[in-house]
Amino acid sequence: MTTGAAPVPPTVEAGSLPGVTRSARPTAWLGGLGVGVVVLLAFMPSIVSQADTSILLNFFILLTMSSMWNLLAGYAGMVSIGQQAFVGLGAYTVLVLADGGFNPVAAIPIAALVCAALSVPISLLVFRLRGGYFAIATWVVADAASLVISSIGSLGGGTGKPVPGLSSLSPKSFEQVTYWAALAVVVVAVGMTYALLRSRLGLVLAAVRDNEVGARSAGARVVTARRIVFLVAALGCGAAGALLAVSQLNVQPASVFNVQWSAEMIFVTMIGGIGTIEGPILGSVVFFLLQQNLAHEGAWYLIIFGALAVVIAIWAPRGLWGTATAKLRVQLFPVGYYVGRTRRRDRPGSAPPAPPAPPVASTV
Amino acid sequence: MAPLLELVHVKKRFGQVTIAEDVSFAVEQGAAVGIVGPNGAGKTTLFGVVSGDVRPDAGDVVFDGRVVNRLDPAARCRLGIGRTYQVPRPFDKMTVFENVLVAAQQGARARGGVSHAHALRALESTRLSDDANRLAGSLGLLQRKRLELARAIATQPRLLLLDEVAGGLTDLEVRELVDVVRAANAQGIAVIWIEHVVRALLATVDRLLCLAGGEVIGDGLPRDVLASPRVRDVYLGTDATAAESVA
Ligand SMILES: Nc1ncnc2c1ncn2[C@@H]1O[C@H](COP(=O)(O)OP(=O)(O)OP(=O)(O)O)[C@@H](O)[C@H]1O
Ligand SMILES: [Mg+2]
């Protein structure tokens, strides 16, 4: 966030201003914890059963999607119910590339970029509307995309098509490769969300959320900020859709363009805690616990999960994470700022020790 | 030297209500100008026209020699027009420092340590340094007004539009606020200050405009404007006493 030359020449008297950090407490251990969790997850395919590996893979896909929806709705105030448009487009991009002889796994980042590119013209359309109309417009776009793609015979029409190119892999190594691809995608998605919220853009989003008119008058380019978030969310949902195509080795319009994806993103985010990075993580865990325990009851897990989301939306709108940490002010992903105590020149002995070095690079 | 801000034949109506019939005036670089006028005269609306929140029906806003009619509030802020709102608009769930930092990063387009320094100095000059880590939503009225001012200052403006930042404050608080505004003005920032607390204005500005009925009915040295019969005519009640006490 601090790359590039500062347009304003710095005139800072070193030492006369307090230090600025990104958290009141040291946070290095959180980074260590994060790395530890990712490394542990990377070894999971050799630790747990194939069935559990596949559950984790789907967990990563859902977490990627809900992190993106959280970014859209929780941070940028854009309630979309059409994110399945990008899930579907991501899946079909993989199919098209694989049909052309491209490795499906290597096609995942390309599919994400294609979705990001497609989000630009789509945003020109849906950004004309606000609130509920925006939400409905996104759904219309998703349905339109589904209809168009279902009508293309070479893509398998309404019944879809298998994804070629991975049949040479043994079931075991297929399982591992797709798992690691999903892990990479979810780490990038959550990491990108975190980096974005820590950046200047993140501060703009928070300001706009609190007072849009005030933010504009302080120089914040609100529409630009929303465009960037919409693009990032398309990128993430596209990658999630690409993962679906690769892991299921089959793409069907009714499945990848299903509005159920948006419903799950919303439920997960609402239950976990909207407007926090931790929320979708916790929400995804709850979702999978419920799904695993109620799987034999058919679609009941989704009904129970939806009901839970409604209950939480009404009585605990900050979600499980937000409610649990309201008093503690715990943050696994610190995005705020903390100003150290002013070093008073008139009382040299009273200055507290300087706070830990800021994790952000300083241009001064 | 060309004026910093020029309003040229600005016209604004809300339905049948005329806010500005044909308002023209110019403000020089580094000037300190006060605006008075009865409630509902259209003072705040005029600020909106300058800052880009309100689109005039006709007329031009020229800032630093450039017609800015088509620029949105963010773009105008980035050019150097900083404003406060009569009813403060803090970012409640952000800390005081973060409130001001957004303004430094967006309005002044500063990054990293430079933006931190802009924000910290804006807090220092408005005496909010001790509240830097508090949530803006927890501030009292005085501090909210200061925050509003700090945010505008952090955008490193060349023109500062202050909308009743002294309203509801005690004498001591008003004096402190006057010091802050004078300090900003002394640094070369032009100030236009809308205020019903006339003594705050008199301590700060060397030119006073009086707005009423969609017109500028007084423009000149503060004493002369407050003494003019037309201005005294539109003032009733408390404002008349305020005007009288200095006239
Ligand atoms: N968006 C709007 N739509 C319709 N009428 C408006 C709007 N904004 C302001 N007005 C009306 O325009 C008139 C002028 O309002 P404005 O706030 O500019 O006055 P003011 O001089 O700042 O008053 P005060 O001293 O009370 O702050 C008022 O009658 C107000 O009700
Ligand atoms: Mg007003």
XYZ file of C-alpha atoms and ligand atoms in Angstrom:
643
model
C 0.000 0.000 0.000
C 2.943 2.301 0.238
C 4.527 1.760 -3.126
C 5.326 4.656 -5.399
C 6.597 8.113 -4.706
C 4.594 10.367 -2.471
C 3.113 13.266 -4.412
C 3.463 15.581 -1.443
C 7.002 16.314 -0.270
C 7.385 15.087 3.288
C 8.000 17.755 5.871
C 7.960 15.542 8.917
C 9.982 16.546 11.905
C 11.227 13.152 12.946
C 10.554 12.376 16.579
C 7.918 15.012 17.152
C 5.049 12.839 15.970
C 3.882 9.628 17.616
C 4.455 6.308 15.895
C 1.665 4.628 13.958
C 1.175 0.855 13.911
C -1.542 -1.435 12.623
C -2.526 -2.887 15.971
C -2.375 -1.965 19.620
C -0.730 -5.317 20.330
C 2.155 -7.149 18.661
C 0.840 -9.252 15.783
C 3.858 -11.191 14.520
C 2.563 -14.376 16.177
C -0.634 -14.118 14.097
C 1.413 -14.290 10.914
C 3.187 -17.343 12.315
C -0.143 -18.924 13.187
C -1.425 -18.271 9.672
C 1.608 -19.881 8.072
C 1.298 -22.834 10.459
C -2.357 -23.405 9.570
C -1.641 -23.281 5.838
C 1.292 -25.694 6.128
C -0.824 -28.092 8.196
C -3.616 -27.902 5.613
C -1.121 -28.583 2.827
C -0.256 -31.921 4.463
C -3.889 -32.923 5.015
C -4.237 -35.185 1.935
C -1.584 -37.508 3.400
C -3.155 -37.347 6.875
C -6.903 -37.707 6.377
C -9.034 -39.941 4.162
C -9.860 -39.179 0.550
C -13.432 -38.424 1.503
C -12.279 -35.885 4.083
C -9.865 -34.354 1.594
C -12.747 -33.836 -0.759
C -14.796 -32.231 2.032
C -11.944 -29.846 2.773
C -11.685 -28.995 -0.911
C -15.337 -28.024 -1.019
C -14.814 -26.081 2.191
C -12.083 -24.057 0.454
C -14.354 -23.364 -2.504
C -17.176 -22.161 -0.264
C -14.801 -20.067 1.838
C -13.388 -18.430 -1.273
C -16.860 -17.542 -2.485
C -18.117 -16.264 0.844
C -14.993 -14.171 1.421
C -15.755 -12.490 -1.872
C -19.407 -11.943 -1.017
C -18.389 -10.538 2.341
C -16.056 -8.111 0.606
C -18.866 -7.022 -1.693
C -21.698 -6.733 0.783
C -19.962 -6.403 4.126
C -17.356 -3.870 3.098
C -18.564 -2.221 -0.097
C -22.302 -2.278 0.602
C -23.091 -4.135 -2.626
C -25.544 -6.940 -1.927
C -25.206 -9.249 -4.907
C -27.323 -12.329 -5.435
C -25.737 -12.988 -8.795
C -22.208 -14.032 -7.918
C -22.983 -17.418 -9.464
C -22.551 -15.600 -12.769
C -18.813 -15.575 -12.131
C -18.814 -19.073 -10.638
C -20.379 -20.325 -13.862
C -18.217 -18.252 -16.163
C -15.101 -19.421 -14.328
C -16.161 -23.048 -14.690
C -16.922 -22.657 -18.383
C -13.631 -20.872 -19.049
C -11.849 -23.938 -17.696
C -14.003 -26.174 -19.886
C -13.256 -24.150 -23.012
C -9.519 -24.055 -22.304
C -9.417 -27.773 -21.457
C -11.285 -28.583 -24.661
C -8.550 -26.677 -26.437
C -5.930 -28.924 -24.899
C -4.954 -26.680 -22.004
C -4.213 -28.192 -18.593
C -7.389 -27.602 -16.521
C -5.465 -26.840 -13.325
C -3.284 -24.285 -15.081
C -6.496 -22.807 -16.504
C -7.747 -21.800 -13.041
C -5.878 -18.469 -12.802
C -6.781 -17.694 -16.404
C -10.446 -18.344 -15.678
C -10.229 -15.982 -12.706
C -8.745 -13.251 -14.894
C -11.385 -13.802 -17.578
C -14.089 -13.330 -14.935
C -12.401 -10.165 -13.691
C -12.352 -8.839 -17.257
C -16.011 -9.761 -17.796
C -16.951 -8.018 -14.564
C -16.078 -4.657 -16.102
C -18.856 -4.579 -18.733
C -21.214 -6.245 -16.240
C -20.479 -3.535 -13.681
C -21.317 -0.854 -16.256
C -24.764 -2.419 -16.366
C -25.505 -3.218 -12.722
C -23.804 -0.154 -11.191
C -26.610 1.975 -12.566
C -28.803 0.494 -9.866
C -28.588 0.580 -6.111
C -29.771 -1.540 -3.184
C -32.436 -4.112 -3.991
C -32.435 -3.231 -7.668
C -28.705 -3.857 -7.842
C -29.207 -7.252 -6.187
C -31.900 -8.260 -8.652
C -29.883 -6.978 -11.599
C -26.949 -9.200 -10.641
C -29.277 -12.187 -10.536
C -30.686 -11.302 -13.944
C -27.161 -11.089 -15.341
C -26.344 -14.511 -13.893
C -29.477 -16.058 -15.394
C -28.793 -14.409 -18.729
C -25.249 -15.776 -18.743
C -26.614 -19.223 -17.919
C -29.176 -19.062 -20.734
C -26.632 -17.899 -23.287
C -24.162 -20.629 -22.378
C -26.867 -23.345 -22.289
C -27.688 -22.472 -25.871
C -24.153 -23.085 -27.114
C -24.094 -26.627 -28.441
C -20.305 -26.973 -28.469
C -20.304 -26.341 -24.698
C -22.732 -29.179 -24.127
C -25.918 -27.097 -24.184
C -28.221 -27.496 -21.224
C -26.756 -30.807 -20.076
C -23.154 -29.672 -19.900
C -19.973 -31.539 -20.633
C -17.113 -33.382 -18.949
C -13.802 -31.558 -18.513
C -11.030 -33.423 -20.356
C -7.299 -33.397 -19.658
C -6.940 -34.916 -16.185
C -7.909 -38.547 -16.876
C -4.255 -39.615 -17.036
C -3.815 -38.852 -13.326
C -4.311 -41.589 -10.749
C -7.300 -40.983 -8.420
C -4.887 -40.306 -5.577
C -2.789 -37.703 -7.364
C -5.909 -36.143 -8.915
C -7.275 -35.747 -5.404
C -4.035 -34.136 -4.233
C -3.585 -31.786 -7.166
C -7.112 -30.452 -7.011
C -6.855 -30.134 -3.238
C -3.684 -28.079 -3.433
C -5.145 -25.951 -6.201
C -8.139 -25.214 -3.971
C -5.887 -24.489 -1.009
C -3.844 -22.086 -3.126
C -6.991 -20.332 -4.319
C -8.446 -19.918 -0.837
C -5.146 -18.666 0.594
C -4.870 -16.113 -2.201
C -8.545 -15.134 -1.809
C -8.357 -14.579 1.948
C -4.885 -13.038 1.688
C -6.028 -10.690 -1.050
C -9.061 -9.695 0.983
C -6.827 -8.945 3.938
C -4.313 -6.971 1.863
C -7.096 -5.021 0.228
C -8.733 -4.125 3.528
C -5.409 -3.035 5.016
C -4.678 -0.831 2.031
C -5.856 2.702 1.421
C -8.808 1.204 -0.431
C -9.856 -0.622 2.728
C -9.911 2.613 4.655
C -12.009 4.220 1.924
C -14.510 1.348 2.077
C -14.837 1.710 5.828
C -15.366 5.458 5.508
C -17.966 5.062 2.781
C -19.773 2.462 4.881
C -19.934 4.897 7.803
C -20.784 8.067 5.885
C -20.748 8.214 2.126
C -21.220 11.970 1.807
C -18.470 12.625 4.334
C -16.157 10.222 2.533
C -16.700 11.902 -0.822
C -16.021 15.326 0.599
C -12.775 13.981 2.088
C -11.653 13.060 -1.419
C -12.715 9.400 -1.553
C -13.579 8.108 -5.020
C -16.517 5.968 -4.061
C -17.386 4.539 -7.452
C -13.775 3.637 -8.202
C -13.555 1.823 -4.875
C -16.743 -0.126 -5.641
C -15.487 -1.024 -9.118
C -12.268 -2.465 -7.718
C -14.163 -4.535 -5.153
C -16.613 -5.809 -7.759
C -13.684 -6.833 -9.946
C -11.864 -8.595 -7.115
C -15.049 -10.450 -6.138
C -15.501 -11.589 -9.733
C -11.898 -12.777 -9.767
C -12.388 -14.823 -6.596
C -15.755 -16.286 -7.555
C -14.365 -17.115 -10.993
C -11.511 -19.020 -9.400
C -14.002 -20.861 -7.194
C -16.049 -21.812 -10.242
C -12.902 -22.967 -12.027
C -12.132 -25.176 -9.028
C -15.615 -26.675 -9.240
C -15.033 -27.572 -12.878
C -11.652 -29.118 -12.159
C -12.656 -31.056 -9.063
C -15.947 -32.378 -10.481
C -14.487 -32.938 -13.967
C -17.851 -31.926 -15.300
C -19.621 -28.640 -15.975
C -23.391 -28.267 -16.063
C -25.091 -24.892 -16.462
C -27.870 -25.648 -13.977
C -25.279 -26.515 -11.371
C -22.567 -23.860 -11.786
C -25.005 -21.002 -12.437
C -27.240 -22.071 -9.547
C -28.447 -19.227 -7.331
C -27.793 -21.610 -4.440
C -24.150 -20.508 -4.593
C -25.136 -16.971 -3.720
C -27.506 -18.251 -1.040
C -24.680 -20.227 0.556
C -22.309 -17.264 0.380
C -24.917 -15.091 2.090
C -25.753 -17.661 4.792
C -22.111 -18.364 5.557
C -21.253 -14.678 5.799
C -24.310 -13.772 7.869
C -23.749 -16.629 10.311
C -20.035 -16.114 10.669
C -20.155 -12.331 10.839
C -20.558 -9.901 7.973
C -17.929 -7.208 7.665
C -15.154 -9.225 9.307
C -12.522 -11.322 7.550
C -12.904 -14.002 10.211
C -16.695 -14.236 9.729
C -16.778 -16.227 6.489
C -14.107 -18.582 7.849
C -16.153 -19.366 10.937
C -19.371 -19.467 8.905
C -17.890 -21.956 6.449
C -16.803 -24.192 9.322
C -20.316 -24.126 10.786
C -21.800 -24.840 7.371
C -19.652 -27.899 6.844
C -20.207 -29.219 10.348
C -23.965 -28.982 9.806
C -23.748 -30.456 6.341
C -21.692 -33.435 7.514
C -23.980 -34.162 10.425
C -27.206 -33.757 8.473
C -26.072 -35.031 5.088
C -28.222 -38.158 5.258
C -31.328 -36.005 5.765
C -31.147 -34.662 2.208
C -31.424 -30.915 1.801
C -32.280 -30.383 5.456
C -28.871 -28.959 6.271
C -29.526 -26.093 3.892
C -32.936 -25.374 5.388
C -31.542 -25.461 8.919
C -28.592 -23.376 7.853
C -30.847 -20.800 6.191
C -33.056 -20.638 9.270
C -29.963 -20.154 11.412
C -28.866 -17.318 9.123
C -32.251 -15.619 9.528
C -32.195 -16.012 13.307
C -28.690 -14.576 13.471
C -29.535 -11.731 11.104
C -32.369 -10.691 13.426
C -30.909 -11.284 16.887
C -27.156 -11.141 16.366
C -26.578 -9.138 13.195
C -22.835 -9.119 13.756
C -22.785 -12.881 13.345
C -21.028 -15.448 15.527
C -17.570 -13.936 15.226
C -18.727 -10.345 15.579
C -20.882 -11.134 18.610
C -18.241 -13.249 20.321
C -15.482 -10.686 19.881
C -17.519 -7.506 20.409
C -16.245 -7.183 23.976
C -12.825 -8.725 23.495
C -11.887 -6.743 20.391
C -9.890 -9.704 19.123
C -8.727 -9.427 15.549
C -7.003 -12.228 13.728
C -6.602 -9.905 10.753
C -5.814 -6.440 12.091
C -6.747 -3.861 9.485
C -6.979 -0.733 11.648
C -4.416 1.753 12.847
C -3.053 2.468 16.267
C -1.317 5.674 17.297
C 1.355 5.373 19.965
C 1.447 7.824 22.831
C 2.801 11.293 21.925
C 6.389 11.718 23.007
C 6.151 14.944 24.933
C 9.138 17.159 24.457
C 8.509 19.014 27.712
C 8.533 15.802 29.727
C 11.366 13.761 28.274
C 11.339 11.096 30.970
C 7.651 10.286 30.618
C 7.719 8.981 27.067
C 6.609 5.343 26.899
C 8.715 2.899 24.898
C 8.136 3.191 21.191
C 5.493 0.780 19.919
C 6.639 -2.200 17.864
C 7.812 -1.394 14.371
C 4.854 -0.956 12.051
C 4.292 -3.883 9.724
C 3.576 -1.367 6.959
C 6.537 0.028 5.136
C 6.831 3.747 5.543
C 7.777 6.030 2.708
C 9.322 8.546 5.064
C -3.355 37.626 -8.559
C -6.385 35.722 -9.818
C -8.955 34.924 -7.135
C -8.867 31.445 -5.603
C -12.617 30.968 -5.797
C -15.183 32.678 -7.961
C -18.933 32.184 -8.063
C -20.336 33.566 -11.276
C -24.094 34.223 -11.538
C -24.992 31.183 -9.468
C -28.680 30.390 -9.383
C -30.361 27.703 -7.280
C -33.962 26.911 -6.491
C -35.551 24.127 -4.494
C -39.030 23.943 -6.004
C -40.548 27.381 -5.454
C -37.915 28.440 -2.926
C -35.147 30.573 -4.331
C -31.884 29.912 -2.542
C -29.659 31.941 -4.845
C -31.085 34.307 -7.423
C -27.891 35.563 -9.011
C -24.977 35.206 -6.637
C -21.517 36.309 -7.712
C -18.485 36.871 -5.551
C -14.798 36.105 -5.480
C -12.467 35.050 -2.675
C -8.765 35.839 -2.869
C -5.962 33.386 -2.106
C -5.394 33.099 1.604
C -8.396 35.277 2.500
C -10.574 34.874 5.590
C -14.214 35.511 4.785
C -17.249 35.147 7.016
C -20.789 34.456 5.845
C -23.831 35.346 7.912
C -27.500 35.287 7.095
C -30.816 34.213 8.611
C -31.729 30.548 8.979
C -32.649 29.010 5.668
C -30.969 31.784 3.690
C -29.099 29.197 1.668
C -25.628 29.475 3.177
C -25.111 25.733 3.488
C -26.542 25.221 0.027
C -24.001 27.680 -1.334
C -21.205 25.638 0.258
C -22.699 22.598 -1.420
C -22.483 24.386 -4.755
C -18.793 25.095 -4.130
C -17.928 21.621 -2.817
C -19.925 19.808 -5.472
C -22.651 18.331 -3.271
C -25.290 20.600 -4.824
C -25.708 21.200 -8.524
C -26.683 24.788 -9.280
C -29.416 25.526 -11.820
C -27.154 28.028 -13.548
C -23.836 29.758 -13.091
C -20.213 28.737 -12.746
C -17.913 27.790 -9.924
C -14.327 28.696 -10.750
C -11.560 27.383 -8.509
C -8.012 28.493 -9.125
C -8.852 29.655 -12.630
C -10.592 26.411 -13.549
C -14.328 25.890 -14.060
C -15.155 22.981 -11.738
C -18.906 22.723 -12.435
C -18.651 19.163 -13.690
C -16.329 17.808 -11.007
C -17.723 15.654 -8.215
C -17.030 16.400 -4.522
C -14.069 14.019 -4.352
C -12.390 15.627 -7.356
C -12.959 19.114 -5.954
C -11.542 18.051 -2.618
C -8.465 16.721 -4.383
C -8.094 20.100 -6.089
C -7.960 21.764 -2.707
C -11.507 22.471 -1.538
C -11.924 21.102 1.984
C -15.258 21.373 3.736
C -16.932 20.633 7.039
C -20.610 19.892 7.485
C -22.963 21.761 9.777
C -24.073 18.421 11.182
C -20.780 16.529 11.560
C -20.375 13.456 9.420
C -17.852 11.358 11.317
C -16.979 7.795 10.323
C -18.400 6.389 13.546
C -16.895 2.911 13.541
C -13.409 4.137 12.715
C -10.954 5.675 15.128
C -10.348 9.406 15.153
C -6.957 8.854 13.556
C -8.434 6.674 10.813
C -11.092 9.316 10.122
C -8.409 11.875 9.457
C -6.092 9.431 7.680
C -8.673 8.752 4.953
C -8.774 12.466 4.276
C -4.973 12.668 4.098
C -4.732 9.646 1.810
C -7.631 10.545 -0.463
C -7.985 14.315 -0.338
C -4.254 15.040 -0.196
C -3.326 11.864 -2.114
C -0.603 11.122 0.404
C 0.706 7.638 1.094
C 2.417 5.789 3.902
C 4.327 7.862 6.395
C 3.470 11.147 4.712
C -0.229 10.445 5.110
C 0.344 9.480 8.742
C 2.166 12.764 9.318
C -0.585 14.818 7.666
C -3.181 13.080 9.804
C -1.212 13.395 13.042
C -0.578 17.089 12.461
C -4.230 17.720 11.691
C -5.107 16.035 14.986
C -2.464 18.027 16.803
C -3.671 21.344 15.430
C -7.254 20.563 16.409
C -6.194 19.247 19.834
C -7.498 15.763 19.167
C -4.175 13.944 19.569
C -5.197 12.377 22.867
C -8.325 10.929 21.277
C -6.532 9.453 18.263
C -7.410 5.841 19.106
C -10.993 6.460 20.211
C -13.871 5.477 17.986
C -15.344 8.573 16.362
C -18.814 7.401 17.347
C -17.937 7.854 21.018
C -17.005 11.540 20.735
C -18.942 14.416 22.260
C -20.162 17.445 20.318
C -17.037 19.581 20.687
C -14.776 16.775 19.614
C -17.018 15.850 16.710
C -16.795 19.422 15.478
C -13.047 19.331 15.879
C -12.863 16.055 14.020
C -14.862 17.550 11.190
C -12.335 20.354 11.045
C -9.337 18.020 11.382
C -10.575 15.930 8.485
C -10.910 18.973 6.266
C -7.446 20.210 7.282
C -5.895 16.787 6.623
C -6.920 17.011 2.966
C -4.320 19.811 2.755
C -6.837 22.245 1.285
C -6.185 25.621 -0.224
C -9.730 26.643 0.596
C -11.436 25.625 3.820
C -15.234 25.832 3.998
C -16.426 25.873 7.600
C -20.133 25.438 8.229
C -21.092 26.523 11.765
C -18.238 24.760 13.491
C -18.720 26.974 16.564
C -22.437 26.345 17.059
C -23.335 24.928 20.477
C -19.901 25.425 22.014
C -18.972 27.320 25.198
C -17.073 30.613 25.091
C -13.797 28.911 25.908
C -14.344 26.254 23.275
C -15.193 28.903 20.703
C -11.971 30.734 21.496
C -9.966 27.537 21.060
C -11.670 26.917 17.751
C -10.934 30.458 16.586
C -7.254 29.817 17.335
C -7.302 26.668 15.213
C -8.955 28.417 12.277
C -6.627 31.393 12.531
C -3.623 29.082 12.573
C -4.835 27.370 9.409
C -5.426 30.738 7.779
C -1.977 31.929 8.856
C -0.528 28.977 6.925
C -2.025 30.409 3.765
C -5.265 28.409 3.644
C -8.156 30.594 2.516
C -11.134 30.249 4.866
C -14.824 30.831 4.275
C -16.705 30.498 7.528
C -20.473 30.352 7.912
C -21.318 31.177 11.504
C -24.142 32.481 13.662
C -21.668 33.095 16.497
C -20.716 36.517 15.204
C -17.949 37.188 17.724
C -16.093 34.081 16.502
C -16.224 35.479 13.002
C -15.107 38.934 14.052
C -12.040 37.441 15.685
C -11.096 35.634 12.514
C -12.279 37.230 9.291
C -11.518 40.515 7.617
C -14.425 40.355 5.227
C -18.057 39.508 5.819
C -20.791 38.504 3.401
C -24.436 38.593 4.348
C -26.787 36.323 2.461
C -30.567 36.774 2.475
C -33.415 36.204 0.068
C -31.147 34.594 -2.481
C -28.876 37.620 -2.674
C -25.663 38.931 -1.211
C -27.030 41.904 0.729
C -23.779 42.912 2.380
C -20.126 42.469 1.489
C -17.193 44.276 3.032
C -15.500 44.964 6.336
C -17.341 43.048 9.079
C -18.244 46.177 11.071
C -19.584 47.978 8.031
C -21.661 45.003 6.951
C -23.163 44.474 10.415
C -23.932 48.171 10.684
C -25.648 48.449 7.315
C -29.423 48.966 7.591
C -30.241 46.219 5.103
C -28.318 43.640 7.078
C -29.765 44.825 10.394
C -33.220 44.584 8.850
C -33.019 40.839 8.195
C -31.680 40.082 11.657
C -34.234 39.618 14.424
C -33.999 38.321 17.964
C -30.710 36.982 19.235
C -28.848 37.619 16.030
C -29.833 41.289 16.127
C -28.428 41.589 19.637
C -25.265 39.917 18.535
C -24.965 42.282 15.611
C -25.827 45.259 17.796
C -23.246 44.451 20.408
C -20.458 44.768 17.892
C -21.874 47.456 15.625
N -32.072 19.158 -0.785
C -33.010 20.091 -0.514
N -34.234 19.991 -1.055
C -35.182 20.919 -0.813
N -34.994 22.003 -0.038
C -33.779 22.153 0.528
C -32.721 21.202 0.320
N -31.644 21.627 1.012
C -32.009 22.768 1.607
N -33.279 23.094 1.328
C -33.984 24.279 1.777
O -33.268 25.380 1.300
C -33.258 26.407 2.255
C -31.856 26.839 2.544
O -31.189 25.829 3.275
P -29.711 25.996 3.813
O -29.431 24.815 4.640
O -28.813 26.243 2.666
O -29.810 27.301 4.698
P -28.776 27.889 5.724
O -28.602 29.305 5.364
O -27.562 27.075 5.793
O -29.590 27.790 7.074
P -29.066 27.559 8.569
O -28.553 28.871 9.056
O -30.281 27.129 9.296
O -28.023 26.504 8.510
C -34.003 25.908 3.472
O -35.317 26.387 3.404
C -33.984 24.421 3.292
O -35.116 23.843 3.851
Mg -26.673 25.935 7.186
